mmCIF file of C-alpha atoms and ligand atoms in Angstrom:
data_model
loop_
_atom_site.group_PDB
_atom_site.id
_atom_site.type_symbol
_atom_site.label_atom_id
_atom_site.label_comp_id
_atom_site.label_asym_id
_atom_site.label_seq_id
_atom_site.Cartn_x
_atom_site.Cartn_y
_atom_site.Cartn_z
ATOM 1 C CA MET A 1 98.329 -24.913 239.576
ATOM 2 C CA ARG A 2 96.508 -21.900 238.113
ATOM 3 C CA ALA A 3 96.050 -18.887 240.059
ATOM 4 C CA MET A 4 95.106 -15.093 239.698
ATOM 5 C CA ARG A 5 97.979 -13.346 241.642
ATOM 6 C CA LEU A 6 98.561 -9.836 242.915
ATOM 7 C CA ALA A 7 102.294 -8.655 242.291
ATOM 8 C CA ALA A 8 101.747 -5.164 244.033
ATOM 9 C CA ALA A 9 98.841 -2.942 245.152
ATOM 10 C CA HIS A 10 97.183 -1.032 242.233
ATOM 11 C CA ARG A 11 98.120 -3.589 239.850
ATOM 12 C CA ARG A 12 95.797 -6.066 237.895
ATOM 13 C CA LEU A 13 95.939 -9.640 238.920
ATOM 14 C CA SER A 14 97.967 -11.716 236.597
ATOM 15 C CA LEU A 15 97.076 -15.226 235.510
ATOM 16 C CA GLU A 16 99.697 -17.709 236.607
ATOM 17 C CA PRO A 17 99.036 -20.820 234.508
ATOM 18 C CA SER A 18 101.485 -23.217 236.150
ATOM 19 C CA LEU A 19 102.616 -22.225 239.760
ATOM 20 C CA PRO A 20 103.825 -25.216 241.831
ATOM 21 C CA THR A 21 100.806 -26.735 243.823
ATOM 22 C CA PRO A 22 101.654 -26.256 247.458
ATOM 23 C CA GLN A 23 101.787 -29.282 249.802
ATOM 24 C CA PRO A 24 99.866 -29.348 252.986
ATOM 25 C CA GLY A 25 102.172 -28.935 256.068
ATOM 26 C CA PRO A 26 101.256 -29.912 259.704
ATOM 27 C CA HIS A 27 97.496 -29.156 260.428
ATOM 28 C CA GLN A 28 97.012 -28.327 256.934
ATOM 29 C CA VAL A 29 94.967 -29.652 254.022
ATOM 30 C CA LEU A 30 95.321 -29.256 250.285
ATOM 31 C CA LEU A 31 92.025 -28.427 248.588
ATOM 32 C CA ARG A 32 90.786 -28.479 245.189
ATOM 33 C CA VAL A 33 88.969 -25.276 244.836
ATOM 34 C CA THR A 34 85.569 -25.620 243.382
ATOM 35 C CA ALA A 35 84.387 -21.863 244.124
ATOM 36 C CA CYS A 36 85.936 -18.791 245.790
ATOM 37 C CA GLY A 37 83.665 -15.668 246.517
ATOM 38 C CA VAL A 38 84.993 -12.149 245.804
ATOM 39 C CA CYS A 39 84.706 -9.925 248.676
ATOM 40 C CA ARG A 40 85.092 -6.188 249.033
ATOM 41 C CA THR A 41 88.047 -6.853 251.385
ATOM 42 C CA ASP A 42 89.922 -8.240 248.195
ATOM 43 C CA LEU A 43 89.234 -4.907 246.561
ATOM 44 C CA HIS A 44 90.701 -3.065 249.501
ATOM 45 C CA ILE A 45 93.777 -5.061 249.326
ATOM 46 C CA VAL A 46 94.031 -4.881 245.527
ATOM 47 C CA ASP A 47 93.547 -1.169 245.918
ATOM 48 C CA GLY A 48 96.271 -0.598 248.489
ATOM 49 C CA GLU A 49 93.738 0.384 251.148
ATOM 50 C CA LEU A 50 95.034 -2.353 253.648
ATOM 51 C CA PRO A 51 98.673 -2.542 254.968
ATOM 52 C CA SER A 52 101.382 -5.129 254.427
ATOM 53 C CA PRO A 53 99.607 -7.958 252.417
ATOM 54 C CA LYS A 54 101.743 -10.763 251.484
ATOM 55 C CA LEU A 55 103.286 -10.227 248.148
ATOM 56 C CA PRO A 56 102.954 -11.693 245.608
ATOM 57 C CA LEU A 57 99.443 -12.746 246.992
ATOM 58 C CA ILE A 58 96.713 -15.103 245.879
ATOM 59 C CA PRO A 59 93.484 -13.290 247.197
ATOM 60 C CA GLY A 60 90.201 -14.992 247.975
ATOM 61 C CA HIS A 61 88.857 -15.833 251.657
ATOM 62 C CA GLU A 62 85.533 -17.505 250.748
ATOM 63 C CA ILE A 63 86.858 -20.841 249.506
ATOM 64 C CA VAL A 64 84.775 -24.004 248.832
ATOM 65 C CA GLY A 65 86.824 -26.923 247.991
ATOM 66 C CA THR A 66 87.286 -30.727 248.174
ATOM 67 C CA VAL A 67 90.115 -32.215 250.388
ATOM 68 C CA GLU A 68 92.681 -33.777 248.241
ATOM 69 C CA ALA A 69 95.445 -34.340 250.764
ATOM 70 C CA ILE A 70 96.059 -33.980 254.416
ATOM 71 C CA GLY A 71 99.003 -32.983 256.484
ATOM 72 C CA ASP A 72 100.241 -34.322 259.566
ATOM 73 C CA GLY A 73 98.124 -33.770 262.551
ATOM 74 C CA VAL A 74 94.748 -33.136 261.022
ATOM 75 C CA ARG A 75 92.028 -34.814 262.639
ATOM 76 C CA GLY A 76 88.367 -35.410 261.309
ATOM 77 C CA LEU A 77 88.935 -34.692 257.868
ATOM 78 C CA LYS A 78 89.304 -37.093 254.836
ATOM 79 C CA PRO A 79 90.135 -36.693 251.180
ATOM 80 C CA GLY A 80 87.007 -36.021 249.146
ATOM 81 C CA GLU A 81 85.178 -34.010 251.874
ATOM 82 C CA ARG A 82 83.831 -30.488 250.904
ATOM 83 C CA ILE A 83 84.839 -27.758 253.375
ATOM 84 C CA GLY A 84 84.913 -24.006 253.420
ATOM 85 C CA VAL A 85 87.957 -21.583 254.180
ATOM 86 C CA PRO A 86 87.059 -18.374 255.882
ATOM 87 C CA TRP A 87 89.087 -15.045 256.413
ATOM 88 C CA LEU A 88 90.428 -16.197 259.777
ATOM 89 C CA GLY A 89 93.290 -18.380 258.723
ATOM 90 C CA PHE A 90 95.451 -18.710 262.107
ATOM 91 C CA THR A 91 95.579 -17.548 265.682
ATOM 92 C CA CYS A 92 98.161 -17.901 268.168
ATOM 93 C CA GLY A 93 95.843 -19.393 270.906
ATOM 94 C CA GLU A 94 98.046 -17.604 273.657
ATOM 95 C CA CYS A 95 97.522 -13.971 273.595
ATOM 96 C CA VAL A 96 95.041 -12.133 275.828
ATOM 97 C CA TYR A 97 92.616 -12.048 273.216
ATOM 98 C CA CYS A 98 92.716 -15.724 272.299
ATOM 99 C CA ARG A 99 92.521 -16.616 275.875
ATOM 100 C CA SER A 100 89.260 -14.555 276.463
ATOM 101 C CA GLY A 101 87.095 -15.980 273.709
ATOM 102 C CA ARG A 102 88.154 -13.049 271.367
ATOM 103 C CA GLU A 103 90.497 -14.748 268.680
ATOM 104 C CA ASN A 104 89.000 -12.558 266.092
ATOM 105 C CA LEU A 105 91.272 -9.818 267.748
ATOM 106 C CA CYS A 106 94.369 -12.225 268.228
ATOM 107 C CA ASP A 107 97.615 -10.322 268.150
ATOM 108 C CA ARG A 108 99.279 -12.824 265.718
ATOM 109 C CA ALA A 109 96.381 -13.762 263.589
ATOM 110 C CA ARG A 110 96.871 -14.448 260.005
ATOM 111 C CA PHE A 111 94.068 -14.019 257.223
ATOM 112 C CA THR A 112 93.451 -16.107 254.152
ATOM 113 C CA GLY A 113 93.832 -14.095 250.866
ATOM 114 C CA TYR A 114 95.855 -11.377 252.796
ATOM 115 C CA THR A 115 98.590 -12.648 254.829
ATOM 116 C CA ILE A 116 98.172 -16.200 253.692
ATOM 117 C CA ASP A 117 97.634 -17.112 250.026
ATOM 118 C CA GLY A 118 93.803 -17.593 249.139
ATOM 119 C CA GLY A 119 91.259 -19.127 246.782
ATOM 120 C CA TYR A 120 91.771 -17.406 243.443
ATOM 121 C CA ALA A 121 93.322 -20.572 242.075
ATOM 122 C CA ASP A 122 92.444 -24.149 241.404
ATOM 123 C CA HIS A 123 94.166 -25.396 244.534
ATOM 124 C CA ALA A 124 94.798 -23.866 248.010
ATOM 125 C CA VAL A 125 96.332 -24.977 251.354
ATOM 126 C CA ALA A 126 94.467 -24.149 254.701
ATOM 127 C CA ASP A 127 94.959 -24.946 258.412
ATOM 128 C CA ALA A 128 92.281 -27.457 258.911
ATOM 129 C CA ARG A 129 91.594 -26.116 262.464
ATOM 130 C CA TYR A 130 90.072 -22.831 261.041
ATOM 131 C CA CYS A 131 88.141 -24.651 258.089
ATOM 132 C CA PHE A 132 84.208 -25.301 258.451
ATOM 133 C CA PRO A 133 82.276 -28.312 257.182
ATOM 134 C CA LEU A 134 79.538 -26.901 254.850
ATOM 135 C CA PRO A 135 75.910 -27.713 255.127
ATOM 136 C CA PRO A 136 74.625 -30.156 252.539
ATOM 137 C CA GLY A 137 71.896 -29.042 250.055
ATOM 138 C CA ILE A 138 73.645 -25.769 248.994
ATOM 139 C CA ASP A 139 76.024 -25.896 245.886
ATOM 140 C CA ASP A 140 79.483 -24.802 245.897
ATOM 141 C CA VAL A 141 79.034 -21.385 244.087
ATOM 142 C CA SER A 142 76.022 -20.553 246.444
ATOM 143 C CA ALA A 143 77.896 -21.647 249.602
ATOM 144 C CA ALA A 144 80.894 -19.373 248.885
ATOM 145 C CA PRO A 145 79.409 -16.091 249.847
ATOM 146 C CA LEU A 146 78.390 -17.476 253.214
ATOM 147 C CA LEU A 147 82.095 -17.739 254.284
ATOM 148 C CA CYS A 148 82.578 -14.144 254.740
ATOM 149 C CA ALA A 149 79.714 -11.932 253.675
ATOM 150 C CA GLY A 150 77.644 -14.290 255.723
ATOM 151 C CA LEU A 151 79.872 -14.950 258.666
ATOM 152 C CA ILE A 152 81.074 -11.309 259.165
ATOM 153 C CA GLY A 153 77.448 -10.250 258.432
ATOM 154 C CA TYR A 154 76.116 -12.638 261.192
ATOM 155 C CA ARG A 155 78.598 -11.281 263.701
ATOM 156 C CA ALA A 156 77.648 -7.739 262.973
ATOM 157 C CA LEU A 157 73.912 -8.594 263.419
ATOM 158 C CA ARG A 158 74.768 -10.271 266.658
ATOM 159 C CA LEU A 159 76.749 -7.332 267.841
ATOM 160 C CA ALA A 160 73.734 -5.106 266.965
ATOM 161 C CA GLY A 161 71.663 -6.776 269.776
ATOM 162 C CA ASP A 162 67.969 -7.712 269.239
ATOM 163 C CA ALA A 163 66.979 -4.383 267.401
ATOM 164 C CA GLU A 164 63.341 -4.724 266.127
ATOM 165 C CA ARG A 165 64.034 -2.080 263.283
ATOM 166 C CA LEU A 166 67.253 -2.941 261.598
ATOM 167 C CA GLY A 167 68.858 -0.647 259.021
ATOM 168 C CA LEU A 168 71.318 -2.117 256.339
ATOM 169 C CA TYR A 169 73.396 0.351 254.679
ATOM 170 C CA GLY A 170 75.013 -0.953 251.369
ATOM 171 C CA PHE A 171 72.900 -3.817 250.004
ATOM 172 C CA GLY A 172 75.348 -6.077 248.683
ATOM 173 C CA ALA A 173 76.679 -9.607 249.268
ATOM 174 C CA ALA A 174 76.637 -9.283 253.144
ATOM 175 C CA ALA A 175 73.268 -7.364 253.438
ATOM 176 C CA HIS A 176 71.407 -9.729 251.207
ATOM 177 C CA ILE A 177 72.358 -12.581 253.630
ATOM 178 C CA VAL A 178 71.847 -10.548 256.864
ATOM 179 C CA ALA A 179 68.436 -9.480 255.698
ATOM 180 C CA GLN A 180 67.253 -13.067 255.532
ATOM 181 C CA VAL A 181 68.579 -13.920 258.821
ATOM 182 C CA ALA A 182 66.946 -10.857 260.384
ATOM 183 C CA ARG A 183 63.776 -11.614 258.889
ATOM 184 C CA HIS A 184 63.961 -15.278 260.146
ATOM 185 C CA ARG A 185 64.414 -13.609 263.622
ATOM 186 C CA ARG A 186 61.425 -11.372 262.951
ATOM 187 C CA GLN A 187 63.342 -8.252 262.864
ATOM 188 C CA ARG A 188 62.118 -5.446 260.578
ATOM 189 C CA VAL A 189 64.572 -4.591 257.780
ATOM 190 C CA PHE A 190 65.110 -1.290 256.190
ATOM 191 C CA ALA A 191 67.651 -1.225 253.335
ATOM 192 C CA PHE A 192 69.666 1.740 252.132
ATOM 193 C CA THR A 193 71.446 1.602 248.708
ATOM 194 C CA ARG A 194 73.225 4.348 246.621
ATOM 195 C CA ASP A 195 70.733 7.069 246.021
ATOM 196 C CA GLY A 196 68.764 6.327 242.742
ATOM 197 C CA ASP A 197 69.633 2.575 242.790
ATOM 198 C CA ARG A 198 66.125 1.387 242.016
ATOM 199 C CA GLU A 199 67.337 -2.016 241.171
ATOM 200 C CA GLY A 200 69.063 -2.574 244.505
ATOM 201 C CA GLN A 201 65.989 -1.254 246.361
ATOM 202 C CA GLU A 202 63.891 -3.686 244.442
ATOM 203 C CA PHE A 203 66.351 -6.514 245.207
ATOM 204 C CA ALA A 204 66.126 -5.669 248.882
ATOM 205 C CA ARG A 205 62.399 -5.692 248.989
ATOM 206 C CA GLY A 206 62.408 -8.997 247.304
ATOM 207 C CA LEU A 207 64.527 -10.234 250.391
ATOM 208 C CA GLY A 208 62.023 -9.032 253.000
ATOM 209 C CA ALA A 209 63.012 -5.229 253.432
ATOM 210 C CA GLU A 210 59.784 -3.351 254.429
ATOM 211 C CA TRP A 211 61.460 -0.005 253.340
ATOM 212 C CA ALA A 212 64.337 0.540 250.904
ATOM 213 C CA GLY A 213 65.658 3.891 249.816
ATOM 214 C CA GLY A 214 68.794 5.866 249.151
ATOM 215 C CA SER A 215 71.242 6.437 252.011
ATOM 216 C CA SER A 216 70.602 10.117 252.146
ATOM 217 C CA GLU A 217 66.947 9.448 252.787
ATOM 218 C CA LYS A 218 65.378 9.130 256.136
ATOM 219 C CA PRO A 219 63.633 5.819 256.714
ATOM 220 C CA SER A 220 59.701 5.520 257.443
ATOM 221 C CA GLU A 221 60.615 4.948 261.121
ATOM 222 C CA ALA A 222 63.544 5.595 263.396
ATOM 223 C CA LEU A 223 66.007 2.548 263.559
ATOM 224 C CA ASP A 224 66.966 0.551 266.539
ATOM 225 C CA ALA A 225 70.416 -0.484 264.978
ATOM 226 C CA ALA A 226 72.017 0.104 261.817
ATOM 227 C CA LEU A 227 74.766 -2.152 260.125
ATOM 228 C CA ILE A 228 77.017 -0.300 257.575
ATOM 229 C CA PHE A 229 78.504 -2.524 254.963
ATOM 230 C CA ALA A 230 79.438 0.114 252.489
ATOM 231 C CA PRO A 231 83.083 1.592 252.956
ATOM 232 C CA VAL A 232 81.720 5.161 253.153
ATOM 233 C CA GLY A 233 82.462 7.149 256.421
ATOM 234 C CA ALA A 234 79.708 9.647 255.604
ATOM 235 C CA LEU A 235 77.047 6.759 256.513
ATOM 236 C CA VAL A 236 78.108 6.871 260.115
ATOM 237 C CA PRO A 237 76.579 10.346 260.880
ATOM 238 C CA ALA A 238 73.681 9.576 258.440
ATOM 239 C CA ALA A 239 73.006 6.247 260.284
ATOM 240 C CA LEU A 240 73.219 7.932 263.681
ATOM 241 C CA ALA A 241 70.716 10.415 262.644
ATOM 242 C CA ALA A 242 68.279 7.660 261.484
ATOM 243 C CA THR A 243 68.652 5.783 264.545
ATOM 244 C CA ALA A 244 66.475 5.931 267.920
ATOM 245 C CA LYS A 245 67.612 6.701 271.415
ATOM 246 C CA GLY A 246 69.906 3.845 272.689
ATOM 247 C CA GLY A 247 70.386 2.745 269.058
ATOM 248 C CA THR A 248 73.645 1.022 267.839
ATOM 249 C CA VAL A 249 75.432 1.665 264.615
ATOM 250 C CA VAL A 250 77.867 -1.172 263.674
ATOM 251 C CA CYS A 251 80.598 -0.472 261.006
ATOM 252 C CA ALA A 252 81.014 -4.033 259.572
ATOM 253 C CA GLY A 253 83.808 -3.436 256.824
ATOM 254 C CA ILE A 254 87.635 -3.726 257.270
ATOM 255 C CA HIS A 255 88.209 -0.187 255.706
ATOM 256 C CA MET A 256 86.216 2.866 255.449
ATOM 257 C CA SER A 257 86.715 6.410 254.126
ATOM 258 C CA ASP A 258 87.142 9.058 257.036
ATOM 259 C CA ILE A 259 84.123 9.781 259.014
ATOM 260 C CA PRO A 260 83.180 13.563 258.690
ATOM 261 C CA ARG A 261 82.812 15.529 262.009
ATOM 262 C CA PHE A 262 79.433 15.523 263.333
ATOM 263 C CA PRO A 263 77.551 17.217 266.298
ATOM 264 C CA TYR A 264 77.603 15.441 269.573
ATOM 265 C CA GLY A 265 73.763 15.402 269.619
ATOM 266 C CA LEU A 266 73.865 12.581 267.050
ATOM 267 C CA LEU A 267 75.646 10.293 269.574
ATOM 268 C CA TRP A 268 73.852 11.792 272.624
ATOM 269 C CA GLU A 269 71.039 9.581 274.290
ATOM 270 C CA GLU A 270 73.293 6.501 274.512
ATOM 271 C CA ARG A 271 73.773 5.752 270.979
ATOM 272 C CA ILE A 272 76.666 3.547 270.197
ATOM 273 C CA VAL A 273 79.070 3.405 267.247
ATOM 274 C CA ARG A 274 81.255 0.261 267.077
ATOM 275 C CA SER A 275 83.203 -1.635 264.387
ATOM 276 C CA VAL A 276 83.295 -5.575 263.746
ATOM 277 C CA ALA A 277 86.593 -7.080 263.041
ATOM 278 C CA ASN A 278 87.126 -10.585 261.580
ATOM 279 C CA LEU A 279 85.360 -13.663 263.017
ATOM 280 C CA THR A 280 85.798 -16.335 265.752
ATOM 281 C CA ARG A 281 85.374 -19.882 264.867
ATOM 282 C CA GLN A 282 82.230 -20.028 266.894
ATOM 283 C CA ASP A 283 80.656 -17.413 264.857
ATOM 284 C CA GLY A 284 81.283 -19.549 261.923
ATOM 285 C CA GLU A 285 79.841 -22.767 263.543
ATOM 286 C CA GLU A 286 76.883 -20.962 264.793
ATOM 287 C CA PHE A 287 76.102 -19.372 261.381
ATOM 288 C CA LEU A 288 76.803 -22.435 259.284
ATOM 289 C CA ALA A 289 74.451 -24.310 261.529
ATOM 290 C CA LEU A 290 71.766 -21.684 261.227
ATOM 291 C CA ALA A 291 72.054 -21.066 257.513
ATOM 292 C CA PRO A 292 70.297 -24.343 256.269
ATOM 293 C CA THR A 293 67.430 -23.909 258.766
ATOM 294 C CA ILE A 294 66.362 -20.625 257.359
ATOM 295 C CA PRO A 295 67.289 -21.547 254.708
ATOM 296 C CA ILE A 296 69.531 -18.930 253.389
ATOM 297 C CA ARG A 297 69.561 -18.563 249.585
ATOM 298 C CA THR A 298 72.402 -16.459 247.980
ATOM 299 C CA VAL A 299 72.173 -14.693 244.780
ATOM 300 C CA THR A 300 75.567 -14.988 242.954
ATOM 301 C CA GLN A 301 77.071 -14.122 239.588
ATOM 302 C CA ALA A 302 79.611 -16.565 238.566
ATOM 303 C CA TYR A 303 82.853 -15.705 236.716
ATOM 304 C CA ARG A 304 85.608 -17.846 235.376
ATOM 305 C CA LEU A 305 89.107 -17.694 237.433
ATOM 306 C CA ASP A 306 90.597 -15.818 234.814
ATOM 307 C CA GLN A 307 87.917 -13.163 234.934
ATOM 308 C CA ALA A 308 88.871 -12.175 238.480
ATOM 309 C CA ASN A 309 89.735 -8.665 237.477
ATOM 310 C CA GLU A 310 86.372 -8.084 235.823
ATOM 311 C CA ALA A 311 84.713 -9.429 239.056
ATOM 312 C CA LEU A 312 86.696 -6.971 241.120
ATOM 313 C CA ALA A 313 85.693 -4.037 238.777
ATOM 314 C CA ASP A 314 82.080 -4.936 238.828
ATOM 315 C CA LEU A 315 82.261 -5.118 242.470
ATOM 316 C CA ARG A 316 84.070 -1.612 242.625
ATOM 317 C CA ASP A 317 81.635 -0.110 240.251
ATOM 318 C CA GLY A 318 78.538 -1.318 241.850
ATOM 319 C CA ARG A 319 77.309 -3.567 238.848
ATOM 320 C CA LEU A 320 76.784 -6.542 240.971
ATOM 321 C CA THR A 321 73.424 -7.845 242.286
ATOM 322 C CA GLY A 322 74.358 -10.159 245.201
ATOM 323 C CA ALA A 323 77.777 -11.759 245.268
ATOM 324 C CA ALA A 324 80.518 -12.431 242.812
ATOM 325 C CA VAL A 325 82.070 -15.955 242.823
ATOM 326 C CA LEU A 326 84.816 -17.310 240.867
ATOM 327 C CA VAL A 327 84.744 -20.738 239.513
ATOM 328 C CA PRO A 328 88.173 -22.260 238.434
HETATM 329 ZN ZN1 ZN B 1 96.161 -14.807 269.957
HETATM 330 ZN ZN1 ZN B 2 85.376 -10.805 253.180
#
């Protein structure tokens, strides 16, 4: 099979034209990959900001593919079916987190495109118990960003409670999906982009944001909750300062630069700062059932598989509108 592979952090991915195609083990399926989203987490792995990835590694955890072969013990899937593979690739089922409905925090969790090879390839194997059927009526490229940007964004939105005035910091792949869910739930959306990013602000308004501005600006009204998707720690005190009493600030990324010190007055009055880690299978099932009823429309920019480095560079430099997707 062909794959784009990371040999070590801080290196470019290399095109491997003829790796052996993996065979599905127990509970696994072999997929022909038809699209794989490029997520900011992939960038954090390539840039050495996340510890101990599998190496060499095939990144990619927003995989859309067609089942080609199934391993022992796989139930309910047949060759030819279209499924999606998310970030959560395995959980132990036994630890205190798994036993309390918090498998996203499993002590022995494994992650697609991080500790398991992912979808920057024309084939991939995945544990069928963590894959999702995908709603019909959405093409493969458009569906790919639902599998992380959509899922993690949805979990972040859920953990922010039923805020009327919702701030979204960093208007990329996740926020452009969350904005649609929030508008569907009749929440009011306030979008924050890099200062001066007029194009990003216009994009946000087009998706229903009633206010859009730079992240150093004060919104037109205080927020009841804010979701931070940009990996910038300085946004935490900025978001707290924009939030009303009792508001919640959710850090939705896996990595963030250090949060600068800030006066206690920003947290006072029962404001909450929390993070969101990974996803549960229930998040995925709920979100993928909801997505076609809205319906969510993703904005994507397609790249060939061998352009993965270019896609990552465009994401790093903020040159994307919406989500990058690799098409093998
Ligand atoms: Zn566990
Ligand atoms: Zn992701």
